[in-house]
Amino acid sequence: MPGKIPAASAPIAQTRSVAGVINRLRDMIINRDLLPGQQIRQEEMARVLGISRVPLREALRVLTTEGLLTHRPHQGYFVTRLSTEELEQIHNLLEFLETELIRTVRWPSSDEVARLRAINREIAKAADQRDIAAVNRLNRELHRAIFRLSPMAVYLAEAEKFWTMGEPYRLLHVATTDTAIATEEHDQLIDALAAQDRALCLRILAHHRRETQEAALTMLVGDKGHGTGLAAG
């Protein structure tokens, strides 16, 4: 059974805005405070977050469009649990989108390379502090900064959407992988960008993506084994 929903940790003013509620719920899903298949009971969630149900309902609608929640008529909102087939489709789409983004990135300036390296150092620091949520957030920030070097805005927006849908499962990769290996791979990717070696960038990214996919599939099997609630349709 899912655990008790933790109380809101963000400042009250931030949590009560619609954007604040969206961010709080998204974090709870990504960090697995809310488990795949778990129902969002609106009265209880509004009480936990200290808000009215109006901003909560709007936040639930937004997260449903992102794919993190599933709405069932006459039942309510549930944390989406992806099937193996759906997760594989997401990864196949990301493989296409990320490959095209890397194929079209402009080469970063020295300042941009320095910024990428700084983010990677922050990842290592967060890992030393065992702050998995920060590692996950910074990891996404690093990849987003690289992909934003591409002019393919539509591809980037789609990649962002699929990253969000698979985020609860990607977190296992962050939580179970030696961060030293991940940051070393990041350094290799940044080095390849600095060296303007596109073929090497593509090879490193493909290897990095395969590891994430394997961890995500492992988590999905574990979710099914633990019976965490109603599966998404």
mmCIF file with all atom_site columns, C-alpha atoms in Angstrom:
data_model
loop_
_atom_site.group_PDB
_atom_site.id
_atom_site.type_symbol
_atom_site.label_atom_id
_atom_site.label_alt_id
_atom_site.label_comp_id
_atom_site.label_asym_id
_atom_site.label_entity_id
_atom_site.label_seq_id
_atom_site.pdbx_PDB_ins_code
_atom_site.Cartn_x
_atom_site.Cartn_y
_atom_site.Cartn_z
_atom_site.occupancy
_atom_site.B_iso_or_equiv
_atom_site.pdbx_formal_charge
_atom_site.auth_seq_id
_atom_site.auth_comp_id
_atom_site.auth_asym_id
_atom_site.auth_atom_id
_atom_site.pdbx_PDB_model_num
ATOM 1   C CA . MET A 1 1   ? 0.000   0.000  0.000   1.00 0.00 ? 1   MET A CA 1
ATOM 2   C CA . PRO A 1 2   ? 1.251   3.543  -0.651  1.00 0.00 ? 2   PRO A CA 1
ATOM 3   C CA . GLY A 1 3   ? 2.757   5.321  2.330   1.00 0.00 ? 3   GLY A CA 1
ATOM 4   C CA . LYS A 1 4   ? 1.384   8.316  4.128   1.00 0.00 ? 4   LYS A CA 1
ATOM 5   C CA . ILE A 1 5   ? 1.417   11.488 2.060   1.00 0.00 ? 5   ILE A CA 1
ATOM 6   C CA . PRO A 1 6   ? 4.120   13.833 3.450   1.00 0.00 ? 6   PRO A CA 1
ATOM 7   C CA . ALA A 1 7   ? 3.202   17.352 4.488   1.00 0.00 ? 7   ALA A CA 1
ATOM 8   C CA . ALA A 1 8   ? 4.113   20.212 2.164   1.00 0.00 ? 8   ALA A CA 1
ATOM 9   C CA . SER A 1 9   ? 7.700   21.368 2.656   1.00 0.00 ? 9   SER A CA 1
ATOM 10  C CA . ALA A 1 10  ? 7.601   24.422 0.373   1.00 0.00 ? 10  ALA A CA 1
ATOM 11  C CA . PRO A 1 11  ? 6.725   27.855 1.768   1.00 0.00 ? 11  PRO A CA 1
ATOM 12  C CA . ILE A 1 12  ? 2.940   28.244 2.120   1.00 0.00 ? 12  ILE A CA 1
ATOM 13  C CA . ALA A 1 13  ? 2.660   31.126 -0.376  1.00 0.00 ? 13  ALA A CA 1
ATOM 14  C CA . GLN A 1 14  ? 4.514   29.106 -3.027  1.00 0.00 ? 14  GLN A CA 1
ATOM 15  C CA . THR A 1 15  ? 2.522   25.937 -2.394  1.00 0.00 ? 15  THR A CA 1
ATOM 16  C CA . ARG A 1 16  ? -0.886  27.652 -2.589  1.00 0.00 ? 16  ARG A CA 1
ATOM 17  C CA . SER A 1 17  ? -0.423  29.095 -6.092  1.00 0.00 ? 17  SER A CA 1
ATOM 18  C CA . VAL A 1 18  ? -1.475  26.840 -8.972  1.00 0.00 ? 18  VAL A CA 1
ATOM 19  C CA . ALA A 1 19  ? 2.124   26.745 -10.227 1.00 0.00 ? 19  ALA A CA 1
ATOM 20  C CA . GLY A 1 20  ? 3.296   25.897 -6.723  1.00 0.00 ? 20  GLY A CA 1
ATOM 21  C CA . VAL A 1 21  ? 0.778   23.072 -6.407  1.00 0.00 ? 21  VAL A CA 1
ATOM 22  C CA . ILE A 1 22  ? 1.795   21.698 -9.805  1.00 0.00 ? 22  ILE A CA 1
ATOM 23  C CA . ASN A 1 23  ? 5.472   21.744 -8.829  1.00 0.00 ? 23  ASN A CA 1
ATOM 24  C CA . ARG A 1 24  ? 4.784   20.161 -5.449  1.00 0.00 ? 24  ARG A CA 1
ATOM 25  C CA . LEU A 1 25  ? 2.683   17.336 -6.878  1.00 0.00 ? 25  LEU A CA 1
ATOM 26  C CA . ARG A 1 26  ? 5.147   16.761 -9.712  1.00 0.00 ? 26  ARG A CA 1
ATOM 27  C CA . ASP A 1 27  ? 7.984   16.453 -7.200  1.00 0.00 ? 27  ASP A CA 1
ATOM 28  C CA . MET A 1 28  ? 5.943   14.050 -5.068  1.00 0.00 ? 28  MET A CA 1
ATOM 29  C CA . ILE A 1 29  ? 5.368   11.814 -8.101  1.00 0.00 ? 29  ILE A CA 1
ATOM 30  C CA . ILE A 1 30  ? 8.942   11.978 -9.354  1.00 0.00 ? 30  ILE A CA 1
ATOM 31  C CA . ASN A 1 31  ? 10.343  11.310 -5.862  1.00 0.00 ? 31  ASN A CA 1
ATOM 32  C CA . ARG A 1 32  ? 7.797   8.487  -5.407  1.00 0.00 ? 32  ARG A CA 1
ATOM 33  C CA . ASP A 1 33  ? 6.052   9.977  -2.389  1.00 0.00 ? 33  ASP A CA 1
ATOM 34  C CA . LEU A 1 34  ? 3.040   9.220  -4.603  1.00 0.00 ? 34  LEU A CA 1
ATOM 35  C CA . LEU A 1 35  ? 3.439   5.806  -6.195  1.00 0.00 ? 35  LEU A CA 1
ATOM 36  C CA . PRO A 1 36  ? 2.388   4.577  -9.656  1.00 0.00 ? 36  PRO A CA 1
ATOM 37  C CA . GLY A 1 37  ? -1.257  3.543  -9.499  1.00 0.00 ? 37  GLY A CA 1
ATOM 38  C CA . GLN A 1 38  ? -2.000  5.522  -6.321  1.00 0.00 ? 38  GLN A CA 1
ATOM 39  C CA . GLN A 1 39  ? -5.220  7.540  -6.248  1.00 0.00 ? 39  GLN A CA 1
ATOM 40  C CA . ILE A 1 40  ? -5.025  11.269 -5.512  1.00 0.00 ? 40  ILE A CA 1
ATOM 41  C CA . ARG A 1 41  ? -7.760  11.833 -2.948  1.00 0.00 ? 41  ARG A CA 1
ATOM 42  C CA . GLN A 1 42  ? -8.515  15.514 -3.405  1.00 0.00 ? 42  GLN A CA 1
ATOM 43  C CA . GLU A 1 43  ? -9.832  16.274 0.065   1.00 0.00 ? 43  GLU A CA 1
ATOM 44  C CA . GLU A 1 44  ? -6.822  14.677 1.743   1.00 0.00 ? 44  GLU A CA 1
ATOM 45  C CA . MET A 1 45  ? -4.318  16.259 -0.668  1.00 0.00 ? 45  MET A CA 1
ATOM 46  C CA . ALA A 1 46  ? -5.838  19.724 -0.243  1.00 0.00 ? 46  ALA A CA 1
ATOM 47  C CA . ARG A 1 47  ? -5.517  19.313 3.521   1.00 0.00 ? 47  ARG A CA 1
ATOM 48  C CA . VAL A 1 48  ? -1.901  18.140 3.298   1.00 0.00 ? 48  VAL A CA 1
ATOM 49  C CA . LEU A 1 49  ? -0.933  21.055 1.056   1.00 0.00 ? 49  LEU A CA 1
ATOM 50  C CA . GLY A 1 50  ? -2.982  23.567 3.019   1.00 0.00 ? 50  GLY A CA 1
ATOM 51  C CA . ILE A 1 51  ? -4.915  24.768 -0.023  1.00 0.00 ? 51  ILE A CA 1
ATOM 52  C CA . SER A 1 52  ? -8.442  24.888 -1.371  1.00 0.00 ? 52  SER A CA 1
ATOM 53  C CA . ARG A 1 53  ? -9.565  22.354 -3.956  1.00 0.00 ? 53  ARG A CA 1
ATOM 54  C CA . VAL A 1 54  ? -9.748  24.979 -6.726  1.00 0.00 ? 54  VAL A CA 1
ATOM 55  C CA . PRO A 1 55  ? -5.984  25.268 -7.394  1.00 0.00 ? 55  PRO A CA 1
ATOM 56  C CA . LEU A 1 56  ? -5.638  21.550 -6.695  1.00 0.00 ? 56  LEU A CA 1
ATOM 57  C CA . ARG A 1 57  ? -8.141  20.638 -9.429  1.00 0.00 ? 57  ARG A CA 1
ATOM 58  C CA . GLU A 1 58  ? -6.344  22.893 -11.916 1.00 0.00 ? 58  GLU A CA 1
ATOM 59  C CA . ALA A 1 59  ? -3.000  21.327 -11.005 1.00 0.00 ? 59  ALA A CA 1
ATOM 60  C CA . LEU A 1 60  ? -4.436  17.838 -11.460 1.00 0.00 ? 60  LEU A CA 1
ATOM 61  C CA . ARG A 1 61  ? -5.681  18.761 -14.933 1.00 0.00 ? 61  ARG A CA 1
ATOM 62  C CA . VAL A 1 62  ? -2.252  20.108 -15.917 1.00 0.00 ? 62  VAL A CA 1
ATOM 63  C CA . LEU A 1 63  ? -0.417  17.027 -14.651 1.00 0.00 ? 63  LEU A CA 1
ATOM 64  C CA . THR A 1 64  ? -2.872  14.849 -16.570 1.00 0.00 ? 64  THR A CA 1
ATOM 65  C CA . THR A 1 65  ? -1.924  16.636 -19.807 1.00 0.00 ? 65  THR A CA 1
ATOM 66  C CA . GLU A 1 66  ? 1.732   15.960 -18.924 1.00 0.00 ? 66  GLU A CA 1
ATOM 67  C CA . GLY A 1 67  ? 0.993   12.260 -18.584 1.00 0.00 ? 67  GLY A CA 1
ATOM 68  C CA . LEU A 1 68  ? 1.957   12.032 -14.907 1.00 0.00 ? 68  LEU A CA 1
ATOM 69  C CA . LEU A 1 69  ? -1.662  11.505 -13.865 1.00 0.00 ? 69  LEU A CA 1
ATOM 70  C CA . THR A 1 70  ? -4.520  9.539  -15.394 1.00 0.00 ? 70  THR A CA 1
ATOM 71  C CA . HIS A 1 71  ? -8.154  10.612 -14.966 1.00 0.00 ? 71  HIS A CA 1
ATOM 72  C CA . ARG A 1 72  ? -10.785 7.916  -14.642 1.00 0.00 ? 72  ARG A CA 1
ATOM 73  C CA . PRO A 1 73  ? -14.432 9.037  -15.026 1.00 0.00 ? 73  PRO A CA 1
ATOM 74  C CA . HIS A 1 74  ? -16.414 8.594  -11.805 1.00 0.00 ? 74  HIS A CA 1
ATOM 75  C CA . GLN A 1 75  ? -13.223 7.476  -9.989  1.00 0.00 ? 75  GLN A CA 1
ATOM 76  C CA . GLY A 1 76  ? -10.808 10.392 -9.959  1.00 0.00 ? 76  GLY A CA 1
ATOM 77  C CA . TYR A 1 77  ? -7.101  10.952 -10.590 1.00 0.00 ? 77  TYR A CA 1
ATOM 78  C CA . PHE A 1 78  ? -4.408  8.306  -10.316 1.00 0.00 ? 78  PHE A CA 1
ATOM 79  C CA . VAL A 1 79  ? -0.638  8.444  -10.640 1.00 0.00 ? 79  VAL A CA 1
ATOM 80  C CA . THR A 1 80  ? 0.089   7.014  -14.058 1.00 0.00 ? 80  THR A CA 1
ATOM 81  C CA . ARG A 1 81  ? 1.620   3.578  -14.190 1.00 0.00 ? 81  ARG A CA 1
ATOM 82  C CA . LEU A 1 82  ? 3.117   2.920  -17.595 1.00 0.00 ? 82  LEU A CA 1
ATOM 83  C CA . SER A 1 83  ? 3.030   -0.479 -19.217 1.00 0.00 ? 83  SER A CA 1
ATOM 84  C CA . THR A 1 84  ? 6.246   -2.008 -20.526 1.00 0.00 ? 84  THR A CA 1
ATOM 85  C CA . GLU A 1 85  ? 5.084   -1.298 -24.057 1.00 0.00 ? 85  GLU A CA 1
ATOM 86  C CA . GLU A 1 86  ? 4.337   2.357  -23.258 1.00 0.00 ? 86  GLU A CA 1
ATOM 87  C CA . LEU A 1 87  ? 7.697   2.843  -21.590 1.00 0.00 ? 87  LEU A CA 1
ATOM 88  C CA . GLU A 1 88  ? 9.489   1.299  -24.558 1.00 0.00 ? 88  GLU A CA 1
ATOM 89  C CA . GLN A 1 89  ? 7.555   3.616  -26.891 1.00 0.00 ? 89  GLN A CA 1
ATOM 90  C CA . ILE A 1 90  ? 8.637   6.621  -24.831 1.00 0.00 ? 90  ILE A CA 1
ATOM 91  C CA . HIS A 1 91  ? 12.259  5.550  -25.002 1.00 0.00 ? 91  HIS A CA 1
ATOM 92  C CA . ASN A 1 92  ? 12.040  4.896  -28.743 1.00 0.00 ? 92  ASN A CA 1
ATOM 93  C CA . LEU A 1 93  ? 10.601  8.373  -29.281 1.00 0.00 ? 93  LEU A CA 1
ATOM 94  C CA . LEU A 1 94  ? 13.272  9.911  -27.053 1.00 0.00 ? 94  LEU A CA 1
ATOM 95  C CA . GLU A 1 95  ? 15.952  8.071  -28.982 1.00 0.00 ? 95  GLU A CA 1
ATOM 96  C CA . PHE A 1 96  ? 14.722  9.696  -32.186 1.00 0.00 ? 96  PHE A CA 1
ATOM 97  C CA . LEU A 1 97  ? 14.187  13.154 -30.681 1.00 0.00 ? 97  LEU A CA 1
ATOM 98  C CA . GLU A 1 98  ? 17.445  13.302 -28.727 1.00 0.00 ? 98  GLU A CA 1
ATOM 99  C CA . THR A 1 99  ? 19.430  12.006 -31.682 1.00 0.00 ? 99  THR A CA 1
ATOM 100 C CA . GLU A 1 100 ? 17.999  14.700 -33.919 1.00 0.00 ? 100 GLU A CA 1
ATOM 101 C CA . LEU A 1 101 ? 18.649  17.347 -31.282 1.00 0.00 ? 101 LEU A CA 1
ATOM 102 C CA . ILE A 1 102 ? 22.295  16.306 -30.973 1.00 0.00 ? 102 ILE A CA 1
ATOM 103 C CA . ARG A 1 103 ? 22.616  16.177 -34.770 1.00 0.00 ? 103 ARG A CA 1
ATOM 104 C CA . THR A 1 104 ? 21.540  19.816 -34.928 1.00 0.00 ? 104 THR A CA 1
ATOM 105 C CA . VAL A 1 105 ? 23.129  21.403 -31.857 1.00 0.00 ? 105 VAL A CA 1
ATOM 106 C CA . ARG A 1 106 ? 25.419  24.353 -32.432 1.00 0.00 ? 106 ARG A CA 1
ATOM 107 C CA . TRP A 1 107 ? 28.767  24.006 -30.737 1.00 0.00 ? 107 TRP A CA 1
ATOM 108 C CA . PRO A 1 108 ? 28.773  25.601 -27.275 1.00 0.00 ? 108 PRO A CA 1
ATOM 109 C CA . SER A 1 109 ? 30.888  28.622 -26.415 1.00 0.00 ? 109 SER A CA 1
ATOM 110 C CA . SER A 1 110 ? 33.621  28.347 -23.791 1.00 0.00 ? 110 SER A CA 1
ATOM 111 C CA . ASP A 1 111 ? 31.284  29.974 -21.266 1.00 0.00 ? 111 ASP A CA 1
ATOM 112 C CA . GLU A 1 112 ? 28.541  27.454 -22.060 1.00 0.00 ? 112 GLU A CA 1
ATOM 113 C CA . VAL A 1 113 ? 30.992  24.565 -21.710 1.00 0.00 ? 113 VAL A CA 1
ATOM 114 C CA . ALA A 1 114 ? 32.049  25.976 -18.332 1.00 0.00 ? 114 ALA A CA 1
ATOM 115 C CA . ARG A 1 115 ? 28.400  26.141 -17.261 1.00 0.00 ? 115 ARG A CA 1
ATOM 116 C CA . LEU A 1 116 ? 27.823  22.509 -18.258 1.00 0.00 ? 116 LEU A CA 1
ATOM 117 C CA . ARG A 1 117 ? 30.852  21.448 -16.249 1.00 0.00 ? 117 ARG A CA 1
ATOM 118 C CA . ALA A 1 118 ? 29.611  23.459 -13.271 1.00 0.00 ? 118 ALA A CA 1
ATOM 119 C CA . ILE A 1 119 ? 26.243  21.677 -13.356 1.00 0.00 ? 119 ILE A CA 1
ATOM 120 C CA . ASN A 1 120 ? 28.009  18.322 -13.479 1.00 0.00 ? 120 ASN A CA 1
ATOM 121 C CA . ARG A 1 121 ? 30.063  19.273 -10.413 1.00 0.00 ? 121 ARG A CA 1
ATOM 122 C CA . GLU A 1 122 ? 26.815  20.197 -8.651  1.00 0.00 ? 122 GLU A CA 1
ATOM 123 C CA . ILE A 1 123 ? 25.493  16.717 -9.489  1.00 0.00 ? 123 ILE A CA 1
ATOM 124 C CA . ALA A 1 124 ? 28.545  15.117 -7.867  1.00 0.00 ? 124 ALA A CA 1
ATOM 125 C CA . LYS A 1 125 ? 28.171  17.342 -4.802  1.00 0.00 ? 125 LYS A CA 1
ATOM 126 C CA . ALA A 1 126 ? 24.474  16.489 -4.431  1.00 0.00 ? 126 ALA A CA 1
ATOM 127 C CA . ALA A 1 127 ? 25.317  12.795 -4.733  1.00 0.00 ? 127 ALA A CA 1
ATOM 128 C CA . ASP A 1 128 ? 27.890  13.113 -1.937  1.00 0.00 ? 128 ASP A CA 1
ATOM 129 C CA . GLN A 1 129 ? 25.132  14.619 0.206   1.00 0.00 ? 129 GLN A CA 1
ATOM 130 C CA . ARG A 1 130 ? 22.781  11.761 -0.779  1.00 0.00 ? 130 ARG A CA 1
ATOM 131 C CA . ASP A 1 131 ? 20.283  14.286 -2.136  1.00 0.00 ? 131 ASP A CA 1
ATOM 132 C CA . ILE A 1 132 ? 18.742  12.093 -4.833  1.00 0.00 ? 132 ILE A CA 1
ATOM 133 C CA . ALA A 1 133 ? 16.042  14.626 -5.725  1.00 0.00 ? 133 ALA A CA 1
ATOM 134 C CA . ALA A 1 134 ? 18.717  17.265 -6.405  1.00 0.00 ? 134 ALA A CA 1
ATOM 135 C CA . VAL A 1 135 ? 20.780  14.811 -8.446  1.00 0.00 ? 135 VAL A CA 1
ATOM 136 C CA . ASN A 1 136 ? 17.728  14.031 -10.558 1.00 0.00 ? 136 ASN A CA 1
ATOM 137 C CA . ARG A 1 137 ? 16.832  17.717 -11.028 1.00 0.00 ? 137 ARG A CA 1
ATOM 138 C CA . LEU A 1 138 ? 20.398  18.704 -11.940 1.00 0.00 ? 138 LEU A CA 1
ATOM 139 C CA . ASN A 1 139 ? 20.739  15.745 -14.298 1.00 0.00 ? 139 ASN A CA 1
ATOM 140 C CA . ARG A 1 140 ? 17.690  16.932 -16.208 1.00 0.00 ? 140 ARG A CA 1
ATOM 141 C CA . GLU A 1 141 ? 18.998  20.520 -16.141 1.00 0.00 ? 141 GLU A CA 1
ATOM 142 C CA . LEU A 1 142 ? 22.272  19.371 -17.698 1.00 0.00 ? 142 LEU A CA 1
ATOM 143 C CA . HIS A 1 143 ? 20.619  17.450 -20.512 1.00 0.00 ? 143 HIS A CA 1
ATOM 144 C CA . ARG A 1 144 ? 18.153  20.275 -21.144 1.00 0.00 ? 144 ARG A CA 1
ATOM 145 C CA . ALA A 1 145 ? 21.019  22.789 -21.417 1.00 0.00 ? 145 ALA A CA 1
ATOM 146 C CA . ILE A 1 146 ? 22.701  20.606 -24.023 1.00 0.00 ? 146 ILE A CA 1
ATOM 147 C CA . PHE A 1 147 ? 19.563  19.998 -26.065 1.00 0.00 ? 147 PHE A CA 1
ATOM 148 C CA . ARG A 1 148 ? 18.707  23.693 -26.028 1.00 0.00 ? 148 ARG A CA 1
ATOM 149 C CA . LEU A 1 149 ? 21.782  24.239 -28.191 1.00 0.00 ? 149 LEU A CA 1
ATOM 150 C CA . SER A 1 150 ? 19.635  22.854 -31.002 1.00 0.00 ? 150 SER A CA 1
ATOM 151 C CA . PRO A 1 151 ? 17.278  25.145 -32.968 1.00 0.00 ? 151 PRO A CA 1
ATOM 152 C CA . MET A 1 152 ? 14.689  22.336 -33.211 1.00 0.00 ? 152 MET A CA 1
ATOM 153 C CA . ALA A 1 153 ? 12.186  23.876 -30.775 1.00 0.00 ? 153 ALA A CA 1
ATOM 154 C CA . VAL A 1 154 ? 9.350   21.450 -31.576 1.00 0.00 ? 154 VAL A CA 1
ATOM 155 C CA . TYR A 1 155 ? 11.584  18.424 -31.059 1.00 0.00 ? 155 TYR A CA 1
ATOM 156 C CA . LEU A 1 156 ? 12.815  19.898 -27.782 1.00 0.00 ? 156 LEU A CA 1
ATOM 157 C CA . ALA A 1 157 ? 9.257   20.487 -26.525 1.00 0.00 ? 157 ALA A CA 1
ATOM 158 C CA . GLU A 1 158 ? 8.292   16.907 -27.365 1.00 0.00 ? 158 GLU A CA 1
ATOM 159 C CA . ALA A 1 159 ? 11.412  15.533 -25.693 1.00 0.00 ? 159 ALA A CA 1
ATOM 160 C CA . GLU A 1 160 ? 10.571  17.534 -22.564 1.00 0.00 ? 160 GLU A CA 1
ATOM 161 C CA . LYS A 1 161 ? 7.086   15.999 -22.509 1.00 0.00 ? 161 LYS A CA 1
ATOM 162 C CA . PHE A 1 162 ? 8.350   12.431 -22.784 1.00 0.00 ? 162 PHE A CA 1
ATOM 163 C CA . TRP A 1 163 ? 11.069  13.070 -20.209 1.00 0.00 ? 163 TRP A CA 1
ATOM 164 C CA . THR A 1 164 ? 8.354   14.131 -17.768 1.00 0.00 ? 164 THR A CA 1
ATOM 165 C CA . MET A 1 165 ? 6.179   11.096 -18.499 1.00 0.00 ? 165 MET A CA 1
ATOM 166 C CA . GLY A 1 166 ? 9.051   8.711  -17.795 1.00 0.00 ? 166 GLY A CA 1
ATOM 167 C CA . GLU A 1 167 ? 10.523  10.687 -14.905 1.00 0.00 ? 167 GLU A CA 1
ATOM 168 C CA . PRO A 1 168 ? 9.313   8.503  -11.998 1.00 0.00 ? 168 PRO A CA 1
ATOM 169 C CA . TYR A 1 169 ? 11.013  5.540  -13.651 1.00 0.00 ? 169 TYR A CA 1
ATOM 170 C CA . ARG A 1 170 ? 14.136  7.495  -14.579 1.00 0.00 ? 170 ARG A CA 1
ATOM 171 C CA . LEU A 1 171 ? 14.608  8.293  -10.907 1.00 0.00 ? 171 LEU A CA 1
ATOM 172 C CA . LEU A 1 172 ? 15.572  4.670  -10.252 1.00 0.00 ? 172 LEU A CA 1
ATOM 173 C CA . HIS A 1 173 ? 18.507  5.105  -12.630 1.00 0.00 ? 173 HIS A CA 1
ATOM 174 C CA . VAL A 1 174 ? 19.642  8.095  -10.570 1.00 0.00 ? 174 VAL A CA 1
ATOM 175 C CA . ALA A 1 175 ? 19.083  6.332  -7.258  1.00 0.00 ? 175 ALA A CA 1
ATOM 176 C CA . THR A 1 176 ? 20.777  3.030  -8.166  1.00 0.00 ? 176 THR A CA 1
ATOM 177 C CA . THR A 1 177 ? 23.588  4.085  -10.498 1.00 0.00 ? 177 THR A CA 1
ATOM 178 C CA . ASP A 1 178 ? 27.043  5.018  -9.240  1.00 0.00 ? 178 ASP A CA 1
ATOM 179 C CA . THR A 1 179 ? 26.952  8.777  -9.718  1.00 0.00 ? 179 THR A CA 1
ATOM 180 C CA . ALA A 1 180 ? 30.694  8.811  -10.368 1.00 0.00 ? 180 ALA A CA 1
ATOM 181 C CA . ILE A 1 181 ? 30.044  6.764  -13.515 1.00 0.00 ? 181 ILE A CA 1
ATOM 182 C CA . ALA A 1 182 ? 27.195  9.048  -14.605 1.00 0.00 ? 182 ALA A CA 1
ATOM 183 C CA . THR A 1 183 ? 29.203  12.224 -14.051 1.00 0.00 ? 183 THR A CA 1
ATOM 184 C CA . GLU A 1 184 ? 32.140  10.698 -15.920 1.00 0.00 ? 184 GLU A CA 1
ATOM 185 C CA . GLU A 1 185 ? 29.843  10.004 -18.868 1.00 0.00 ? 185 GLU A CA 1
ATOM 186 C CA . HIS A 1 186 ? 28.576  13.593 -18.626 1.00 0.00 ? 186 HIS A CA 1
ATOM 187 C CA . ASP A 1 187 ? 32.172  14.827 -18.698 1.00 0.00 ? 187 ASP A CA 1
ATOM 188 C CA . GLN A 1 188 ? 32.811  12.719 -21.785 1.00 0.00 ? 188 GLN A CA 1
ATOM 189 C CA . LEU A 1 189 ? 29.774  14.195 -23.485 1.00 0.00 ? 189 LEU A CA 1
ATOM 190 C CA . ILE A 1 190 ? 30.810  17.732 -22.571 1.00 0.00 ? 190 ILE A CA 1
ATOM 191 C CA . ASP A 1 191 ? 34.345  17.028 -23.821 1.00 0.00 ? 191 ASP A CA 1
ATOM 192 C CA . ALA A 1 192 ? 32.915  15.774 -27.119 1.00 0.00 ? 192 ALA A CA 1
ATOM 193 C CA . LEU A 1 193 ? 30.820  18.935 -27.459 1.00 0.00 ? 193 LEU A CA 1
ATOM 194 C CA . ALA A 1 194 ? 33.863  21.103 -26.709 1.00 0.00 ? 194 ALA A CA 1
ATOM 195 C CA . ALA A 1 195 ? 35.864  19.128 -29.280 1.00 0.00 ? 195 ALA A CA 1
ATOM 196 C CA . GLN A 1 196 ? 33.027  19.515 -31.800 1.00 0.00 ? 196 GLN A CA 1
ATOM 197 C CA . ASP A 1 197 ? 32.928  15.742 -32.352 1.00 0.00 ? 197 ASP A CA 1
ATOM 198 C CA . ARG A 1 198 ? 29.309  15.014 -33.249 1.00 0.00 ? 198 ARG A CA 1
ATOM 199 C CA . ALA A 1 199 ? 29.753  11.286 -33.855 1.00 0.00 ? 199 ALA A CA 1
ATOM 200 C CA . LEU A 1 200 ? 31.269  10.846 -30.412 1.00 0.00 ? 200 LEU A CA 1
ATOM 201 C CA . CYS A 1 201 ? 28.429  12.864 -28.850 1.00 0.00 ? 201 CYS A CA 1
ATOM 202 C CA . LEU A 1 202 ? 25.901  10.512 -30.428 1.00 0.00 ? 202 LEU A CA 1
ATOM 203 C CA . ARG A 1 203 ? 27.723  7.378  -29.231 1.00 0.00 ? 203 ARG A CA 1
ATOM 204 C CA . ILE A 1 204 ? 28.029  8.611  -25.643 1.00 0.00 ? 204 ILE A CA 1
ATOM 205 C CA . LEU A 1 205 ? 24.397  9.705  -25.502 1.00 0.00 ? 205 LEU A CA 1
ATOM 206 C CA . ALA A 1 206 ? 23.178  6.374  -26.919 1.00 0.00 ? 206 ALA A CA 1
ATOM 207 C CA . HIS A 1 207 ? 25.079  4.458  -24.235 1.00 0.00 ? 207 HIS A CA 1
ATOM 208 C CA . HIS A 1 208 ? 23.778  6.788  -21.521 1.00 0.00 ? 208 HIS A CA 1
ATOM 209 C CA . ARG A 1 209 ? 20.201  6.342  -22.747 1.00 0.00 ? 209 ARG A CA 1
ATOM 210 C CA . ARG A 1 210 ? 20.436  2.529  -22.786 1.00 0.00 ? 210 ARG A CA 1
ATOM 211 C CA . GLU A 1 211 ? 21.430  2.468  -19.128 1.00 0.00 ? 211 GLU A CA 1
ATOM 212 C CA . THR A 1 212 ? 18.467  4.688  -18.228 1.00 0.00 ? 212 THR A CA 1
ATOM 213 C CA . GLN A 1 213 ? 16.060  2.483  -20.176 1.00 0.00 ? 213 GLN A CA 1
ATOM 214 C CA . GLU A 1 214 ? 17.262  -0.689 -18.470 1.00 0.00 ? 214 GLU A CA 1
ATOM 215 C CA . ALA A 1 215 ? 16.833  0.880  -15.024 1.00 0.00 ? 215 ALA A CA 1
ATOM 216 C CA . ALA A 1 216 ? 13.366  2.176  -15.916 1.00 0.00 ? 216 ALA A CA 1
ATOM 217 C CA . LEU A 1 217 ? 12.215  -1.251 -17.100 1.00 0.00 ? 217 LEU A CA 1
ATOM 218 C CA . THR A 1 218 ? 13.563  -2.799 -13.900 1.00 0.00 ? 218 THR A CA 1
ATOM 219 C CA . MET A 1 219 ? 11.531  -0.316 -11.852 1.00 0.00 ? 219 MET A CA 1
ATOM 220 C CA . LEU A 1 220 ? 8.396   -1.027 -13.884 1.00 0.00 ? 220 LEU A CA 1
ATOM 221 C CA . VAL A 1 221 ? 8.659   -4.740 -13.158 1.00 0.00 ? 221 VAL A CA 1
ATOM 222 C CA . GLY A 1 222 ? 9.136   -3.946 -9.475  1.00 0.00 ? 222 GLY A CA 1
ATOM 223 C CA . ASP A 1 223 ? 6.036   -1.733 -9.442  1.00 0.00 ? 223 ASP A CA 1
ATOM 224 C CA . LYS A 1 224 ? 3.942   -4.562 -10.842 1.00 0.00 ? 224 LYS A CA 1
ATOM 225 C CA . GLY A 1 225 ? 5.324   -6.975 -8.285  1.00 0.00 ? 225 GLY A CA 1
ATOM 226 C CA . HIS A 1 226 ? 4.462   -4.726 -5.352  1.00 0.00 ? 226 HIS A CA 1
ATOM 227 C CA . GLY A 1 227 ? 0.869   -4.068 -6.473  1.00 0.00 ? 227 GLY A CA 1
ATOM 228 C CA . THR A 1 228 ? 0.857   -0.354 -5.740  1.00 0.00 ? 228 THR A CA 1
ATOM 229 C CA . GLY A 1 229 ? -2.723  0.241  -6.900  1.00 0.00 ? 229 GLY A CA 1
ATOM 230 C CA . LEU A 1 230 ? -4.810  0.639  -9.992  1.00 0.00 ? 230 LEU A CA 1
ATOM 231 C CA . ALA A 1 231 ? -2.867  0.637  -13.228 1.00 0.00 ? 231 ALA A CA 1
ATOM 232 C CA . ALA A 1 232 ? -3.346  3.416  -15.720 1.00 0.00 ? 232 ALA A CA 1
ATOM 233 C CA . GLY A 1 233 ? -5.500  2.654  -18.694 1.00 0.00 ? 233 GLY A CA 1
#
